[in-house]
Short mmCIF file of C-alpha atoms (C1' of nucleotides) in Angstrom, two decimals:
data_model
loop_
_atom_site.label_atom_id
_atom_site.label_comp_id
_atom_site.label_asym_id
_atom_site.label_seq_id
_atom_site.Cartn_x
_atom_site.Cartn_y
_atom_site.Cartn_z
CA UNK A 1 -0.29 0.02 -0.01
CA UNK A 2 3.05 2.25 -0.20
CA UNK A 3 2.85 5.26 -2.58
CA UNK A 4 4.93 8.28 -3.42
CA UNK A 5 3.81 11.21 -1.02
CA UNK A 6 3.56 13.52 -3.85
CA UNK A 7 0.90 11.67 -5.97
CA UNK A 8 -1.80 13.87 -4.40
CA UNK A 9 0.15 16.89 -5.47
CA UNK A 10 0.44 15.52 -8.96
CA UNK A 11 -3.09 14.89 -9.24
CA UNK A 12 -3.73 18.14 -8.08
CA UNK A 13 -1.39 19.99 -10.25
CA UNK A 14 -2.50 18.12 -13.37
CA UNK A 15 -6.28 18.74 -12.57
CA UNK A 16 -5.43 22.41 -12.49
CA UNK A 17 -4.21 22.15 -16.03
CA UNK A 18 -6.44 19.47 -17.64
CA UNK A 19 -9.89 19.76 -16.09
CA UNK A 20 -12.78 19.74 -18.53
CA UNK A 21 -15.16 22.87 -18.44
CA UNK A 22 -18.32 21.11 -17.30
CA UNK A 23 -21.45 23.02 -15.90
CA UNK A 24 -21.45 21.62 -12.16
CA UNK A 25 -17.63 22.94 -12.11
CA UNK A 26 -18.75 26.52 -12.80
CA UNK A 27 -18.39 29.08 -9.93
CA UNK A 28 -21.49 29.53 -7.97
CA UNK A 29 -23.24 26.35 -9.55
CA UNK A 30 -26.00 25.87 -6.93
CA UNK A 31 -25.87 22.88 -4.69
CA UNK A 32 -29.15 21.62 -5.94
CA UNK A 33 -27.66 21.50 -9.30
CA UNK A 34 -24.78 19.29 -8.06
CA UNK A 35 -27.55 16.91 -6.46
CA UNK A 36 -29.32 17.09 -9.77
CA UNK A 37 -26.38 16.29 -11.96
CA UNK A 38 -24.94 13.65 -9.60
CA UNK A 39 -28.37 11.79 -10.00
CA UNK A 40 -28.37 12.19 -13.76
CA UNK A 41 -24.74 11.14 -13.73
CA UNK A 42 -25.47 7.63 -12.19
CA UNK A 43 -24.70 5.35 -15.21
CA UNK A 44 -25.21 8.02 -17.86
CA UNK A 45 -22.12 9.64 -19.51
CA UNK A 46 -21.51 13.25 -19.09
CA UNK A 47 -22.14 14.02 -22.72
CA UNK A 48 -25.65 13.12 -22.49
CA UNK A 49 -26.24 14.75 -19.09
CA UNK A 50 -25.27 18.03 -19.96
CA UNK A 51 -28.27 19.19 -22.09
CA UNK A 52 -30.80 17.24 -19.68
CA UNK A 53 -29.36 19.16 -17.01
CA UNK A 54 -29.71 22.67 -18.11
CA UNK A 55 -33.18 22.17 -19.07
CA UNK A 56 -33.98 20.58 -15.65
CA UNK A 57 -32.46 23.57 -13.87
CA UNK A 58 -34.34 26.09 -15.86
CA UNK A 59 -37.48 24.69 -15.19
CA UNK A 60 -37.08 23.64 -11.44
CA UNK A 61 -34.52 25.91 -10.15
CA UNK A 62 -35.02 24.71 -6.58
CA UNK A 63 -36.00 21.51 -4.89
CA UNK A 64 -39.37 23.22 -3.91
CA UNK A 65 -40.06 23.78 -7.59
CA UNK A 66 -39.66 20.24 -8.42
CA UNK A 67 -41.57 19.10 -5.38
CA UNK A 68 -44.34 21.09 -6.40
CA UNK A 69 -45.24 19.23 -9.61
CA UNK A 70 -46.41 15.53 -10.12
CA UNK A 71 -43.35 13.04 -10.30
CA UNK A 72 -44.60 11.95 -13.56
CA UNK A 73 -43.35 15.82 -14.88
CA UNK A 74 -39.91 14.50 -13.74
CA UNK A 75 -40.05 11.16 -15.37
CA UNK A 76 -41.04 12.73 -18.65
CA UNK A 77 -38.11 15.36 -18.32
CA UNK A 78 -35.82 12.58 -17.59
CA UNK A 79 -36.36 11.64 -21.26
CA UNK A 80 -33.88 9.05 -22.46
CA UNK A 81 -31.28 9.33 -19.67
CA UNK A 82 -32.07 5.84 -18.65
CA UNK A 83 -33.25 4.12 -15.31
CA UNK A 84 -36.07 6.20 -15.04
CA UNK A 85 -36.45 5.27 -11.36
CA UNK A 86 -33.81 7.63 -10.67
CA UNK A 87 -36.15 10.53 -11.97
CA UNK A 88 -38.75 9.19 -9.27
CA UNK A 89 -36.24 9.13 -6.65
CA UNK A 90 -35.05 12.67 -7.66
CA UNK A 91 -38.38 13.96 -7.12
CA UNK A 92 -38.93 12.20 -3.72
CA UNK A 93 -35.59 13.74 -2.64
CA UNK A 94 -36.81 17.00 -3.76
CA UNK A 95 -39.97 16.64 -1.52
CA UNK A 96 -38.00 15.41 1.40
CA UNK A 97 -35.46 18.36 1.11
CA UNK A 98 -38.50 20.57 1.07
CA UNK A 99 -40.11 19.07 4.01
CA UNK A 100 -37.11 18.33 6.15
CA UNK A 101 -34.54 21.01 5.29
CA UNK A 102 -36.49 24.09 4.50
CA UNK A 103 -35.77 23.68 0.98
CA UNK A 104 -32.00 23.66 1.44
CA UNK A 105 -29.90 20.67 0.14
CA UNK A 106 -28.25 19.58 3.26
CA UNK A 107 -24.56 19.61 3.94
CA UNK A 108 -24.37 16.49 6.21
CA UNK A 109 -23.36 13.23 4.63
CA UNK A 110 -26.06 11.48 7.03
CA UNK A 111 -29.03 13.85 6.03
CA UNK A 112 -27.78 13.37 2.26
CA UNK A 113 -27.74 9.47 2.82
CA UNK A 114 -31.24 9.57 4.20
CA UNK A 115 -32.81 11.00 0.90
CA UNK A 116 -34.27 8.88 -1.63
CA UNK A 117 -31.90 7.77 -4.35
CA UNK A 118 -28.89 9.04 -2.60
CA UNK A 119 -26.20 6.47 -1.78
CA UNK A 120 -22.66 6.45 -0.50
CA UNK A 121 -21.17 8.44 -3.73
CA UNK A 122 -23.94 10.96 -4.14
CA UNK A 123 -24.10 11.75 -0.44
CA UNK A 124 -20.20 12.43 -0.26
CA UNK A 125 -19.98 14.23 -3.68
CA UNK A 126 -22.60 16.62 -3.02
CA UNK A 127 -20.85 17.23 0.55
CA UNK A 128 -17.36 17.69 -0.98
CA UNK A 129 -18.23 19.40 -4.25
CA UNK A 130 -21.27 21.44 -3.60
CA UNK A 131 -20.08 22.45 0.13
CA UNK A 132 -16.26 21.70 0.17
CA UNK A 133 -16.50 19.56 3.06
CA UNK A 134 -13.45 17.13 3.33
CA UNK A 135 -14.57 13.74 2.48
CA UNK A 136 -13.36 10.62 0.30
CA UNK A 137 -15.36 10.42 -2.85
CA UNK A 138 -15.08 7.20 -4.43
CA UNK A 139 -16.65 6.62 -7.81
CA UNK A 140 -15.83 4.03 -10.37
CA UNK A 141 -13.27 6.24 -11.76
CA UNK A 142 -11.04 6.70 -8.42
CA UNK A 143 -11.53 3.10 -7.88
CA UNK A 144 -9.99 2.19 -11.13
CA UNK A 145 -7.15 4.77 -10.53
CA UNK A 146 -6.35 3.44 -7.08
CA UNK A 147 -6.66 -0.35 -8.50
CA UNK A 148 -3.80 0.64 -10.81
CA UNK A 149 -1.80 3.22 -9.30
CA UNK A 150 -1.59 1.95 -5.94
CA UNK A 151 -2.43 -1.61 -5.95
CA UNK A 152 -0.99 -2.74 -9.05
CA UNK A 153 -4.11 -4.04 -10.52
CA UNK A 154 -5.49 -3.66 -14.08
CA UNK A 155 -9.09 -3.58 -12.68
CA UNK A 156 -10.44 -2.77 -9.23
CA UNK A 157 -12.13 -5.46 -7.15
CA UNK A 158 -15.74 -5.51 -6.86
CA UNK A 159 -16.67 -2.17 -4.97
CA UNK A 160 -16.56 -2.39 -1.36
CA UNK A 161 -17.48 0.78 0.61
CA UNK A 162 -15.68 0.42 3.73
CA UNK A 163 -12.35 -0.56 1.81
CA UNK A 164 -12.61 2.03 -1.06
CA UNK A 165 -13.49 4.94 1.41
CA UNK A 166 -10.38 4.10 3.76
CA UNK A 167 -8.17 3.90 0.76
CA UNK A 168 -9.01 7.07 -0.60
CA UNK A 169 -8.92 8.65 2.97
CA UNK A 170 -5.36 7.51 3.14
CA UNK A 171 -4.37 9.52 0.04
CA UNK A 172 -6.74 12.61 0.65
CA UNK A 173 -4.71 15.88 1.49
CA UNK A 174 -5.41 17.22 4.84
CA UNK A 175 -6.72 20.69 3.61
CA UNK A 176 -10.61 20.93 2.61
CA UNK A 177 -9.62 22.84 -0.62
CA UNK A 178 -6.95 20.32 -1.76
CA UNK A 179 -9.15 17.45 -0.75
CA UNK A 180 -12.05 18.74 -2.77
CA UNK A 181 -9.49 19.16 -5.90
CA UNK A 182 -7.97 15.71 -5.20
CA UNK A 183 -11.65 14.00 -5.15
CA UNK A 184 -12.30 15.60 -8.45
CA UNK A 185 -8.77 15.05 -9.99
CA UNK A 186 -9.03 11.44 -9.29
CA UNK A 187 -12.14 11.16 -11.12
CA UNK A 188 -11.08 13.26 -13.79
CA UNK A 189 -8.07 11.27 -14.16
CA UNK A 190 -9.89 8.04 -14.45
CA UNK A 191 -12.44 9.33 -16.99
CA UNK A 192 -10.16 10.84 -19.59
CA UNK A 193 -6.77 9.30 -19.13
CA UNK A 194 -6.73 6.29 -17.02
CA UNK A 195 -9.67 5.12 -18.60
CA UNK A 196 -11.36 1.31 -18.58
CA UNK A 197 -10.31 0.13 -22.15
CA UNK A 198 -7.24 1.88 -22.95
CA UNK A 199 -5.50 3.95 -20.80
CA UNK A 200 -3.48 6.77 -21.95
CA UNK A 201 -0.30 6.51 -19.85
CA UNK A 202 1.57 8.81 -22.21
CA UNK A 203 -0.50 11.57 -20.79
CA UNK A 204 -0.58 10.68 -17.13
CA UNK A 205 0.75 12.59 -14.49
CA UNK A 206 1.57 9.67 -12.20
CA UNK A 207 2.93 6.89 -14.61
CA UNK A 208 6.30 7.01 -13.38
CA UNK A 209 4.63 5.69 -9.92
CA UNK A 210 1.84 3.63 -10.99
CA UNK A 211 2.27 0.35 -9.66
CA UNK A 212 0.35 -1.47 -12.41
CA UNK A 213 2.76 -0.07 -15.08
CA UNK A 214 5.99 -0.30 -12.89
CA UNK A 215 5.11 -3.96 -12.91
CA UNK A 216 4.46 -4.61 -16.66
CA UNK A 217 0.78 -4.19 -16.81
CA UNK A 218 -0.36 -7.59 -15.24
CA UNK A 219 -3.36 -9.08 -16.52
CA UNK A 220 -6.11 -8.96 -13.87
CA UNK A 221 -6.82 -12.17 -12.15
CA UNK A 222 -8.98 -11.25 -9.32
CA UNK A 223 -12.68 -11.16 -9.02
CA UNK A 224 -14.58 -9.44 -11.55
CA UNK A 225 -17.77 -7.43 -11.40
CA UNK A 226 -20.61 -9.31 -12.59
CA UNK A 227 -21.24 -9.00 -16.53
CA UNK A 228 -24.13 -7.05 -17.72
CA UNK A 229 -26.90 -8.82 -19.10
CA UNK A 230 -27.60 -8.66 -22.69
CA UNK A 231 -30.29 -5.82 -23.19
CA UNK A 232 -31.95 -7.01 -26.57
CA UNK A 233 -34.93 -8.93 -25.73
CA UNK A 234 -34.38 -8.37 -21.92
CA UNK A 235 -37.09 -7.27 -19.51
CA UNK A 236 -35.35 -3.99 -19.16
CA UNK A 237 -35.58 -3.65 -23.15
CA UNK A 238 -39.45 -4.07 -22.86
CA UNK A 239 -39.71 -1.77 -19.92
CA UNK A 240 -37.86 0.85 -22.02
CA UNK A 241 -40.31 0.88 -24.71
CA UNK A 242 -43.28 0.97 -22.78
CA UNK A 243 -41.85 3.97 -20.68
CA UNK A 244 -40.89 5.42 -24.05
CA UNK A 245 -44.34 5.38 -25.15
CA UNK A 246 -45.71 6.75 -21.78
CA UNK A 247 -43.22 9.86 -22.06
CA UNK A 248 -44.39 10.42 -25.80
CA UNK A 249 -48.34 10.11 -24.95
CA UNK A 250 -50.38 12.89 -23.20
CA UNK A 251 -53.31 10.70 -22.95
CA UNK A 252 -53.55 7.17 -21.27
CA UNK A 253 -51.99 4.69 -23.04
CA UNK A 254 -54.49 1.60 -23.56
CA UNK A 255 -53.63 -1.95 -23.09
CA UNK A 256 -54.14 -2.52 -26.66
CA UNK A 257 -51.47 0.14 -27.55
CA UNK A 258 -49.04 -1.77 -25.19
CA UNK A 259 -49.61 -5.04 -27.06
CA UNK A 260 -48.29 -3.77 -30.08
CA UNK A 261 -44.76 -2.86 -28.35
CA UNK A 262 -43.91 -6.41 -27.65
CA UNK A 263 -45.23 -9.70 -28.67
CA UNK A 264 -44.47 -11.92 -25.75
CA UNK A 265 -47.60 -11.43 -23.57
CA UNK A 266 -45.74 -13.18 -20.52
CA UNK A 267 -42.75 -10.85 -20.80
CA UNK A 268 -45.00 -7.88 -21.73
CA UNK A 269 -47.25 -8.29 -18.54
CA UNK A 270 -44.15 -8.66 -16.31
CA UNK A 271 -42.67 -5.78 -17.62
CA UNK A 272 -45.63 -3.59 -17.13
CA UNK A 273 -46.40 -5.12 -13.58
CA UNK A 274 -43.20 -4.21 -12.54
CA UNK A 275 -43.20 -0.69 -13.72
CA UNK A 276 -46.74 -0.48 -12.02
CA UNK A 277 -45.07 -1.67 -8.93
CA UNK A 278 -42.11 0.47 -9.13
CA UNK A 279 -44.45 3.80 -9.33
CA UNK A 280 -43.37 4.61 -12.97
CA UNK A 281 -46.86 3.58 -14.30
CA UNK A 282 -50.25 4.03 -13.12
CA UNK A 283 -53.63 2.72 -14.32
CA UNK A 284 -56.04 5.27 -14.93
CA UNK A 285 -59.67 4.50 -16.15
CA UNK A 286 -58.52 3.99 -20.03
CA UNK A 287 -54.96 3.00 -19.74
CA UNK A 288 -51.69 3.81 -18.28
CA UNK A 289 -50.20 7.09 -17.61
CA UNK A 290 -47.27 8.66 -15.56
CA UNK A 291 -47.61 9.16 -11.93
"C1'" DG B 1 -24.14 -9.67 -1.84
"C1'" DA B 2 -25.88 -10.85 -6.21
"C1'" DG B 3 -29.12 -9.47 -9.46
"C1'" DC B 4 -31.86 -5.75 -11.40
"C1'" DC B 5 -32.70 -1.48 -13.51
"C1'" DG B 6 -32.03 2.16 -19.59
"C1'" DT B 7 -29.92 3.96 -23.12
"C1'" DG B 8 -26.64 4.80 -26.60
"C1'" DG B 9 -21.77 5.31 -28.27
"C1'" DC B 10 -17.54 3.22 -29.15
"C1'" DC B 11 -14.23 0.07 -30.97
"C1'" DT C 1 -21.14 -6.88 -35.56
"C1'" DG C 2 -21.90 -6.91 -30.70
"C1'" DG C 3 -19.69 -6.82 -26.21
"C1'" DC C 4 -18.44 -3.18 -23.15
"C1'" DC C 5 -18.84 0.42 -20.73
"C1'" DA C 6 -20.98 4.67 -18.38
"C1'" DA C 7 -19.80 10.37 -11.71
"C1'" DG C 8 -24.91 3.88 -8.65
"C1'" DG C 9 -28.49 2.73 -5.64
"C1'" DC C 10 -32.09 -0.46 -4.08
"C1'" DT C 11 -33.93 -4.68 -2.92
#
DNA sequence: GAGCCGTGGCC
DNA sequence: TGGCCAAGGCT
């Protein structure tokens, strides 16, 4: 677990020169905007988030604004970002922020964790990036950089919160400003240099002390994260087709219309029942609508 | 803790 | 072409 004492400094200096100009890094970007962006960025690439985020914040500039509309409006505005439950959860979080915190996104990690849809990553990201508090922030990019540079592995082991947070804490600078920059810098390095498929070690500020590189890029032999199941023909596929129909429609979608979306009745019924169970679809007199 | 949950771009 | 991957979280 030994590392060069200036790994953190290198990352911080590299970040100052190489950071992308992203909306949530603009001065004065509101904490609410940070929270919304983090919800959207959960498993959705940056490039697809940026336009939806701008629309979202223009329409709902505060948690109270979002809380005041039906959750279905959030699901519709979520558009094709994927995993529409996140839109439902973000709406629920906005209601909770309005009711419990006077409409102000909380600073405290435990208060953030108590919000629907906010897990360990998002809670620490908001506390650190929106409010400047010193917390280790560990996402998939950070985990990969630590796995390679520190542990000498091509890939991180499956996420373990306690272990990953402890590893990041041991690297985190003492000062809150440096800690903030280091958290962001590790994520940025993993996102644009130390990437999953073809790392650009020639552009890496810590290449000369990267344990993985120094040991000759050994193949990863440890436990891997589960392989994603095929999307084509899956229940997720069918759910996606139904949700696209519900988002596009402004009148109830009839059962007959839903039948045209997927021929396998068993799978179709299962998908629809799942959406209803999740609260993403509601039956209303003549058909299904958004909540 | 494994499985599940959308969508699209990239090599 | 198609498998892999993307600022996770919930059950």
